[in-house]
Amino acid sequence: NDDFEGGGTLFEAQLQDEHPTAIQPLKPIGSRHALMHHSCHRHAGAGTFSGTRDILVLFLTATMRKNGGMDPLEQSARIKGRAMTSSKDFTERANLHREAIEFVPDDGEAWHYLGMCLQEISVPEDDEGKRAKILQLSTRALMHASHLIPSDAKLWSNMGITLSKQSHYGREIVEKCYKESLRLHHKCLEVGCDVVSDLETAAFNYGLYLSNLDEWKDAVNILNLIDCTDKLTKPRNEHAEKLRLFCASQLKKESQLNEIHV
């Protein structure tokens, strides 16, 4: 059918193109036509603004090669699925993502997940030397992922978290990661993709980072991106509101002290 407005498929790679028409969601040329793409092409559905859009989605999976071996992409996807659903141990998850990467070395998603698993492993602080080494490995995995999937907004936010845990990375590079995450999320929103929750998560992480630097004004400005009225379905927003109010109160105290000194 064609009696609707909006909709379509946005491919993540489109976000790297700065031309306004380049990031418009793609659609079939008309009813009874199809838009086909490889499953590895990361994508999202854009919202329908008016009317009803009826679509038929088909998946074609090639599990075996002519020589009898399983397709590497299929192998990698299955292993990543096991890592995400069957294991609660981050070391085991990390090993599974490494296994997936052996089948598809340029799988940016697997590198991203590997980096995040390593970040979680780094939490214990009883061995500072080992913790630092694991964080370095996490950083390498995430940076490698950023070259493979540079338009992944979540990746940039997670990179900011990882770098902020290492004192030798300054504010400039950490903020660059968070700003890139917010930029990509805003571009997705502009074309109708529902990434509000992901954007708010990135904004919260960014605001928390700034508050830890006592940069109260900047933290408030970033935290204002979060709609804190919906605390029932988004419990995190309650924490964001508390953090925003705390930063605002600290900013007020700072201003009052400056007035006294003047």
Tab-separated table of C-alpha atoms in Angstrom:
chain	number	residue	atom	x	y	z
A	1	ASN	CA	0.000	0.000	0.000
A	2	ASP	CA	1.069	3.609	-0.425
A	3	ASP	CA	-1.515	5.606	1.579
A	4	PHE	CA	0.885	6.605	4.362
A	5	GLU	CA	3.627	9.110	5.174
A	6	GLY	CA	6.985	8.346	6.730
A	7	GLY	CA	8.347	4.873	7.260
A	8	GLY	CA	11.225	3.233	5.458
A	9	THR	CA	14.534	1.693	6.423
A	10	LEU	CA	17.492	3.731	7.625
A	11	PHE	CA	20.872	2.077	7.200
A	12	GLU	CA	23.448	2.976	9.810
A	13	ALA	CA	26.092	3.736	7.184
A	14	GLN	CA	23.902	6.565	5.849
A	15	LEU	CA	24.584	8.554	9.019
A	16	GLN	CA	28.167	9.188	7.912
A	17	ASP	CA	27.003	11.190	4.888
A	18	GLU	CA	26.458	14.875	5.678
A	19	HIS	CA	24.244	15.557	2.644
A	20	PRO	CA	20.623	16.156	3.828
A	21	THR	CA	19.067	13.722	1.350
A	22	ALA	CA	21.578	10.977	2.160
A	23	ILE	CA	20.022	10.107	5.507
A	24	GLN	CA	16.449	9.766	4.304
A	25	PRO	CA	15.049	6.270	5.000
A	26	LEU	CA	14.967	4.059	1.920
A	27	LYS	CA	11.723	2.559	0.595
A	28	PRO	CA	10.663	0.283	-2.245
A	29	ILE	CA	9.778	2.249	-5.388
A	30	GLY	CA	6.120	1.328	-4.907
A	31	SER	CA	3.654	-1.278	-3.731
A	32	ARG	CA	4.473	-4.869	-4.708
A	33	HIS	CA	8.193	-3.984	-4.788
A	34	ALA	CA	10.860	-4.913	-2.266
A	35	LEU	CA	13.933	-3.428	-0.669
A	36	MET	CA	16.594	-6.118	-0.316
A	37	HIS	CA	19.812	-5.910	1.684
A	38	HIS	CA	22.387	-8.121	3.364
A	39	SER	CA	21.565	-8.995	6.966
A	40	CYS	CA	24.951	-7.622	8.056
A	41	HIS	CA	23.948	-4.120	6.989
A	42	ARG	CA	22.909	-2.573	10.300
A	43	HIS	CA	19.566	-0.817	9.947
A	44	ALA	CA	16.478	0.480	11.736
A	45	GLY	CA	12.873	1.122	10.813
A	46	ALA	CA	11.671	4.722	10.610
A	47	GLY	CA	8.304	5.619	12.120
A	48	THR	CA	5.140	6.117	10.071
A	49	PHE	CA	3.803	9.650	10.601
A	50	SER	CA	0.316	9.167	9.198
A	51	GLY	CA	-1.784	6.432	7.664
A	52	THR	CA	-1.069	2.718	7.896
A	53	ARG	CA	1.897	1.047	6.269
A	54	ASP	CA	1.507	-2.661	5.569
A	55	ILE	CA	4.794	-4.463	5.013
A	56	LEU	CA	5.927	-8.023	4.445
A	57	VAL	CA	9.324	-8.922	5.854
A	58	LEU	CA	11.178	-12.009	4.603
A	59	PHE	CA	14.453	-13.483	5.839
A	60	LEU	CA	16.610	-15.682	3.634
A	61	THR	CA	19.232	-17.581	5.613
A	62	ALA	CA	22.007	-19.603	4.024
A	63	THR	CA	23.315	-21.873	6.751
A	64	MET	CA	25.488	-24.199	4.703
A	65	ARG	CA	28.052	-23.708	1.970
A	66	LYS	CA	28.393	-25.909	-1.107
A	67	ASN	CA	31.385	-27.640	0.480
A	68	GLY	CA	29.249	-28.593	3.447
A	69	GLY	CA	30.657	-26.080	5.952
A	70	MET	CA	28.469	-23.578	7.775
A	71	ASP	CA	28.604	-20.016	6.519
A	72	PRO	CA	30.973	-17.898	8.738
A	73	LEU	CA	28.372	-15.139	9.129
A	74	GLU	CA	25.850	-17.648	10.373
A	75	GLN	CA	28.436	-19.134	12.744
A	76	SER	CA	29.283	-15.705	14.113
A	77	ALA	CA	25.631	-14.736	14.564
A	78	ARG	CA	24.853	-17.922	16.466
A	79	ILE	CA	27.838	-17.496	18.775
A	80	LYS	CA	26.942	-13.875	19.506
A	81	GLY	CA	23.411	-14.979	20.259
A	82	ARG	CA	24.721	-17.527	22.770
A	83	ALA	CA	26.877	-14.867	24.383
A	84	MET	CA	23.936	-12.481	24.781
A	85	THR	CA	21.380	-14.973	26.068
A	86	SER	CA	22.991	-17.970	27.710
A	87	SER	CA	25.820	-16.621	29.829
A	88	LYS	CA	25.845	-14.261	32.795
A	89	ASP	CA	29.592	-14.560	33.257
A	90	PHE	CA	31.349	-11.698	31.455
A	91	THR	CA	34.588	-13.642	31.012
A	92	GLU	CA	32.659	-16.403	29.262
A	93	ARG	CA	30.805	-13.843	27.169
A	94	ALA	CA	34.071	-12.202	26.164
A	95	ASN	CA	35.454	-15.569	25.058
A	96	LEU	CA	32.358	-16.224	22.953
A	97	HIS	CA	32.677	-12.857	21.226
A	98	ARG	CA	36.341	-13.614	20.537
A	99	GLU	CA	35.184	-16.870	18.958
A	100	ALA	CA	32.686	-14.981	16.801
A	101	ILE	CA	35.442	-12.613	15.668
A	102	GLU	CA	37.546	-15.590	14.550
A	103	PHE	CA	34.801	-16.439	12.039
A	104	VAL	CA	34.213	-12.817	10.944
A	105	PRO	CA	37.217	-10.623	11.849
A	106	ASP	CA	35.544	-7.411	10.635
A	107	ASP	CA	32.381	-7.895	12.723
A	108	GLY	CA	32.225	-4.493	14.415
A	109	GLU	CA	29.298	-5.528	16.586
A	110	ALA	CA	31.290	-8.443	18.047
A	111	TRP	CA	34.248	-6.140	18.740
A	112	HIS	CA	31.879	-3.709	20.459
A	113	TYR	CA	30.382	-6.435	22.662
A	114	LEU	CA	33.845	-7.776	23.442
A	115	GLY	CA	34.945	-4.348	24.617
A	116	MET	CA	31.914	-3.989	26.871
A	117	CYS	CA	32.408	-7.437	28.401
A	118	LEU	CA	36.023	-6.574	29.159
A	119	GLN	CA	34.873	-3.333	30.744
A	120	GLU	CA	32.603	-5.272	33.081
A	121	ILE	CA	35.428	-7.658	33.972
A	122	SER	CA	37.498	-4.644	35.003
A	123	VAL	CA	35.133	-3.673	37.834
A	124	PRO	CA	36.964	-5.391	40.774
A	125	GLU	CA	39.643	-3.060	42.148
A	126	ASP	CA	41.668	-5.450	44.311
A	127	ASP	CA	44.353	-5.718	41.611
A	128	GLU	CA	44.844	-2.258	40.116
A	129	GLY	CA	47.506	-3.420	37.657
A	130	LYS	CA	45.329	-6.187	36.220
A	131	ARG	CA	42.316	-3.876	36.155
A	132	ALA	CA	44.256	-1.291	34.126
A	133	LYS	CA	45.398	-3.918	31.606
A	134	ILE	CA	41.865	-5.207	31.088
A	135	LEU	CA	40.600	-1.665	30.593
A	136	GLN	CA	43.295	-1.141	27.975
A	137	LEU	CA	42.110	-4.263	26.153
A	138	SER	CA	38.528	-2.993	26.377
A	139	THR	CA	39.607	0.328	24.885
A	140	ARG	CA	41.440	-1.364	22.007
A	141	ALA	CA	38.397	-3.481	21.177
A	142	LEU	CA	36.062	-0.477	21.230
A	143	MET	CA	38.407	1.665	19.163
A	144	HIS	CA	38.705	-1.120	16.600
A	145	ALA	CA	34.910	-1.364	16.537
A	146	SER	CA	34.670	2.393	15.930
A	147	HIS	CA	36.616	1.951	12.689
A	148	LEU	CA	34.310	-0.854	11.558
A	149	ILE	CA	30.958	0.635	12.625
A	150	PRO	CA	31.597	4.397	13.042
A	151	SER	CA	27.871	5.223	12.962
A	152	ASP	CA	26.965	3.152	16.028
A	153	ALA	CA	25.802	5.774	18.536
A	154	LYS	CA	25.759	3.332	21.472
A	155	LEU	CA	29.360	2.417	20.754
A	156	TRP	CA	30.527	6.027	21.148
A	157	SER	CA	28.704	6.388	24.465
A	158	ASN	CA	30.241	3.158	25.743
A	159	MET	CA	33.649	4.336	24.542
A	160	GLY	CA	33.188	7.489	26.614
A	161	ILE	CA	32.445	5.394	29.703
A	162	THR	CA	35.532	3.235	29.193
A	163	LEU	CA	37.901	6.142	28.539
A	164	SER	CA	36.574	8.065	31.544
A	165	LYS	CA	37.713	5.207	33.794
A	166	GLN	CA	41.321	5.764	32.719
A	167	SER	CA	42.939	8.928	34.039
A	168	HIS	CA	45.381	9.328	31.142
A	169	TYR	CA	42.491	10.081	28.779
A	170	GLY	CA	41.640	13.770	29.109
A	171	ARG	CA	38.281	15.467	29.060
A	172	GLU	CA	38.544	16.461	25.398
A	173	ILE	CA	38.653	12.919	24.011
A	174	VAL	CA	36.011	11.613	26.436
A	175	GLU	CA	33.626	14.423	25.543
A	176	LYS	CA	34.298	13.832	21.858
A	177	CYS	CA	32.911	10.302	22.271
A	178	TYR	CA	29.775	11.436	24.100
A	179	LYS	CA	29.132	14.279	21.648
A	180	GLU	CA	29.423	11.906	18.695
A	181	SER	CA	26.934	9.565	20.351
A	182	LEU	CA	24.421	12.385	20.840
A	183	ARG	CA	24.974	13.669	17.288
A	184	LEU	CA	24.219	10.282	15.760
A	185	HIS	CA	21.176	9.742	17.959
A	186	HIS	CA	19.779	13.151	16.967
A	187	LYS	CA	20.247	12.330	13.275
A	188	CYS	CA	18.275	9.115	13.775
A	189	LEU	CA	15.497	11.025	15.538
A	190	GLU	CA	15.297	13.541	12.694
A	191	VAL	CA	14.280	10.838	10.230
A	192	GLY	CA	11.769	9.171	12.551
A	193	CYS	CA	13.717	6.354	14.212
A	194	ASP	CA	12.720	5.756	17.827
A	195	VAL	CA	16.025	6.071	19.672
A	196	VAL	CA	14.822	8.333	22.495
A	197	SER	CA	15.685	5.821	25.205
A	198	ASP	CA	19.194	5.297	23.815
A	199	LEU	CA	19.751	9.045	23.512
A	200	GLU	CA	18.663	9.577	27.112
A	201	THR	CA	21.028	6.845	28.284
A	202	ALA	CA	23.915	8.542	26.484
A	203	ALA	CA	22.914	11.915	27.929
A	204	PHE	CA	22.774	10.469	31.438
A	205	ASN	CA	26.244	8.912	31.099
A	206	TYR	CA	27.605	12.192	29.722
A	207	GLY	CA	25.946	14.243	32.460
A	208	LEU	CA	27.266	11.917	35.141
A	209	TYR	CA	30.776	12.253	33.735
A	210	LEU	CA	30.556	16.057	33.796
A	211	SER	CA	29.174	16.075	37.331
A	212	ASN	CA	32.145	14.015	38.489
A	213	LEU	CA	34.333	16.821	37.122
A	214	ASP	CA	32.260	19.397	39.059
A	215	GLU	CA	31.240	20.921	35.736
A	216	TRP	CA	27.766	21.697	37.035
A	217	LYS	CA	26.529	24.018	34.288
A	218	ASP	CA	27.573	21.704	31.455
A	219	ALA	CA	26.087	18.721	33.295
A	220	VAL	CA	22.721	20.466	33.710
A	221	ASN	CA	22.631	21.398	30.019
A	222	ILE	CA	23.227	17.791	28.971
A	223	LEU	CA	20.814	16.308	31.518
A	224	ASN	CA	18.113	18.672	30.244
A	225	LEU	CA	18.005	16.488	27.122
A	226	ILE	CA	16.275	13.819	29.217
A	227	ASP	CA	12.506	13.861	29.642
A	228	CYS	CA	12.322	13.242	33.375
A	229	THR	CA	8.513	13.373	33.526
A	230	ASP	CA	8.183	9.703	32.535
A	231	LYS	CA	9.562	8.042	35.651
A	232	LEU	CA	7.109	5.133	35.672
A	233	THR	CA	8.157	3.414	32.435
A	234	LYS	CA	11.716	4.768	32.581
A	235	PRO	CA	13.068	4.306	36.141
A	236	ARG	CA	16.471	5.600	35.040
A	237	ASN	CA	14.902	9.007	34.452
A	238	GLU	CA	14.258	9.339	38.167
A	239	HIS	CA	18.003	9.028	38.764
A	240	ALA	CA	18.608	11.529	35.966
A	241	GLU	CA	16.242	14.031	37.577
A	242	LYS	CA	17.940	13.645	40.969
A	243	LEU	CA	21.326	14.162	39.357
A	244	ARG	CA	20.111	17.203	37.426
A	245	LEU	CA	18.646	18.799	40.566
A	246	PHE	CA	21.866	18.104	42.483
A	247	CYS	CA	23.984	19.686	39.732
A	248	ALA	CA	21.635	22.672	39.587
A	249	SER	CA	21.919	23.175	43.367
A	250	GLN	CA	25.710	22.951	43.174
A	251	LEU	CA	25.717	25.453	40.329
A	252	LYS	CA	23.617	27.832	42.414
A	253	LYS	CA	25.995	27.511	45.380
A	254	GLU	CA	28.949	28.111	43.082
A	255	SER	CA	27.319	31.267	41.708
A	256	GLN	CA	26.566	32.545	45.208
A	257	LEU	CA	30.169	32.008	46.278
A	258	ASN	CA	31.405	33.859	43.220
A	259	GLU	CA	29.128	36.783	44.063
A	260	ILE	CA	30.519	36.890	47.626
A	261	HIS	CA	34.106	36.909	46.353
A	262	VAL	CA	33.304	39.696	43.904
